[in-house]
Amino acid sequence: MKSKILHVRQRRRRLWWLAPGLWALLLFVASSIPGTSYPQVSFAFADKAVHALVYGFFGGLLARALANEFPGWTRFRVWAVAAGASLLYGATDELHQAFVPNRSPDPKDLLADGLGAGIGAALVLAYLAGTARLRARRPSSSPSSSKEGVTPARTQPPRG
């Protein structure tokens, strides 16, 4: 029974990797579209804002998966690996764009990717830390974890 529970936990833990994997695939597909096919946005730095948002989401997904996979890691380590992996993926994405018609790599896009990934990972880790603090404050409802809810053993009154 114990091994069955462990197997379910491992499978559930692996599911957290599905979201960043699918997001990375979506990023690859989107960056494969020729440059003339994208709608033009009118405000200044719109392209950089989109990069920051998209990679912020990616960094957050990676941070959540890493925090779940490696619960013993410090938040800083999870943040650094999530932001670094997102930035590395952003670099390969920019390189990939060199081979797509009407697209070109841009170091400023990579900077926006890195900033977004770092902020997204930090936001997710702050959220996880906050929810962990709330769970720690909440009294446990399990009867075995506290004396409340434990029925005392019946004793016979002394005969006298």
Coordinates of C-alpha atoms in Angstrom, one line a residue, residues 1-159:
M1 CA 0.0 0.0 0.0
K2 CA 2.8 2.4 0.9
S3 CA 4.6 1.8 -2.4
K4 CA 1.3 2.5 -4.3
I5 CA 0.9 5.9 -2.5
L6 CA 4.5 6.7 -3.3
H7 CA 4.0 5.9 -7.0
V8 CA 0.9 8.2 -7.1
R9 CA 2.9 11.0 -5.5
Q10 CA 5.8 10.5 -8.0
R11 CA 3.3 10.6 -10.9
R12 CA 1.6 13.7 -9.6
R13 CA 5.0 15.4 -9.1
R14 CA 5.9 14.7 -12.7
L15 CA 2.7 16.3 -13.9
W16 CA 4.1 19.7 -12.7
W17 CA 6.6 19.4 -15.6
L18 CA 3.9 19.1 -18.2
A19 CA 3.0 22.8 -18.1
P20 CA 6.5 24.2 -18.6
G21 CA 7.1 21.6 -21.3
L22 CA 4.0 22.5 -23.2
W23 CA 4.7 26.2 -22.7
A24 CA 8.2 25.7 -24.2
L25 CA 6.7 23.9 -27.2
L26 CA 4.3 26.8 -27.7
L27 CA 7.1 29.3 -27.5
F28 CA 9.0 27.3 -30.2
V29 CA 6.0 27.1 -32.5
A30 CA 5.3 30.9 -32.0
S31 CA 8.9 31.8 -32.8
S32 CA 8.8 29.6 -35.9
I33 CA 6.1 31.9 -37.5
P34 CA 7.6 34.2 -40.1
G35 CA 7.9 37.8 -38.9
T36 CA 5.3 39.3 -41.3
S37 CA 2.5 37.1 -39.8
Y38 CA 2.4 38.8 -36.4
P39 CA 0.0 41.7 -35.7
Q40 CA 1.6 45.0 -35.1
V41 CA 1.1 46.6 -31.7
S42 CA 1.3 50.4 -31.5
F43 CA 2.8 51.3 -28.1
A44 CA 6.5 51.7 -27.6
F45 CA 8.4 48.6 -26.4
A46 CA 5.3 46.4 -26.9
D47 CA 7.6 43.6 -28.3
K48 CA 9.7 43.7 -25.1
A49 CA 6.6 43.7 -22.9
V50 CA 5.3 40.6 -24.7
H51 CA 8.7 38.9 -24.3
A52 CA 8.8 39.7 -20.5
L53 CA 5.2 38.5 -20.0
V54 CA 5.7 35.3 -21.9
Y55 CA 9.0 34.4 -20.3
G56 CA 7.7 35.5 -16.9
F57 CA 5.0 32.9 -17.2
F58 CA 7.6 30.4 -18.3
G59 CA 9.8 31.2 -15.4
G60 CA 6.9 30.9 -13.0
L61 CA 5.9 27.5 -14.4
L62 CA 9.5 26.3 -14.1
A63 CA 9.8 27.6 -10.5
R64 CA 6.6 25.8 -9.5
A65 CA 7.8 22.5 -11.0
L66 CA 11.3 22.8 -9.5
A67 CA 9.9 23.7 -6.0
N68 CA 7.7 20.7 -6.2
E69 CA 10.4 18.4 -7.5
F70 CA 13.1 19.5 -5.1
P71 CA 11.4 20.5 -1.8
G72 CA 14.8 20.7 0.0
W73 CA 16.2 23.4 -2.2
T74 CA 16.3 27.0 -1.0
R75 CA 14.0 29.5 -2.7
F76 CA 17.0 31.3 -4.1
R77 CA 18.3 28.1 -5.7
V78 CA 14.9 27.4 -7.2
W79 CA 14.7 31.0 -8.4
A80 CA 18.2 30.9 -9.9
V81 CA 17.6 27.6 -11.7
A82 CA 14.2 28.6 -13.0
A83 CA 15.3 32.0 -14.2
G84 CA 18.6 30.6 -15.6
A85 CA 16.8 27.8 -17.5
S86 CA 14.3 30.3 -18.9
L87 CA 17.1 32.6 -20.0
L88 CA 18.9 29.7 -21.6
Y89 CA 15.8 28.7 -23.5
G90 CA 15.3 32.3 -24.5
A91 CA 18.8 32.4 -25.9
T92 CA 18.1 29.3 -28.0
D93 CA 14.9 30.8 -29.1
E94 CA 16.6 34.0 -30.3
L95 CA 19.2 31.8 -32.1
H96 CA 16.4 29.8 -33.7
Q97 CA 14.8 33.0 -35.0
A98 CA 17.9 33.6 -37.2
F99 CA 16.7 30.7 -39.4
V100 CA 13.1 31.9 -39.6
P101 CA 12.1 34.1 -42.6
N102 CA 11.7 37.8 -41.7
R103 CA 12.9 37.2 -38.1
S104 CA 16.2 38.0 -36.5
P105 CA 17.8 37.5 -33.1
D106 CA 17.7 40.6 -30.8
P107 CA 19.8 40.8 -27.6
K108 CA 17.1 43.2 -26.2
D109 CA 14.5 40.5 -26.5
L110 CA 16.8 38.2 -24.6
L111 CA 17.2 40.8 -21.9
A112 CA 13.4 41.1 -21.7
D113 CA 13.1 37.3 -21.5
G114 CA 15.5 37.2 -18.6
L115 CA 13.9 40.0 -16.7
G116 CA 10.4 38.5 -17.2
A117 CA 11.6 35.0 -16.2
G118 CA 13.3 36.3 -13.0
I119 CA 10.2 38.3 -12.0
G120 CA 7.8 35.5 -12.8
A121 CA 9.8 32.9 -10.8
A122 CA 10.1 35.3 -7.9
L123 CA 6.3 36.0 -7.9
V124 CA 5.5 32.3 -7.9
L125 CA 8.0 31.6 -5.1
A126 CA 6.6 34.4 -3.0
Y127 CA 3.1 33.0 -3.5
L128 CA 4.3 29.5 -2.5
A129 CA 6.0 30.9 0.6
G130 CA 2.9 32.8 1.6
T131 CA 0.6 29.9 1.2
A132 CA 3.1 27.7 3.2
R133 CA 3.0 30.2 6.0
L134 CA -0.8 30.2 6.0
R135 CA -0.9 26.4 6.1
A136 CA 1.6 26.4 9.0
R137 CA -0.6 28.8 11.0
R138 CA -3.8 26.9 10.4
P139 CA -4.6 24.4 13.1
S140 CA -4.6 20.8 11.9
S141 CA -7.9 19.0 11.6
S142 CA -6.3 15.6 12.1
P143 CA -7.2 14.0 15.4
S144 CA -3.9 12.2 15.7
S145 CA -1.9 15.4 15.5
S146 CA -3.3 17.1 18.6
K147 CA -5.0 16.1 21.8
E148 CA -8.2 17.6 20.7
G149 CA -10.5 15.0 19.3
V150 CA -8.8 12.1 21.1
T151 CA -11.3 10.3 23.2
P152 CA -9.9 9.4 26.7
A153 CA -10.0 5.8 27.7
R154 CA -12.8 4.9 30.0
T155 CA -11.9 4.0 33.5
Q156 CA -13.9 2.3 36.2
P157 CA -14.7 4.4 39.2
P158 CA -12.9 3.2 42.4
R159 CA -14.9 0.9 44.5

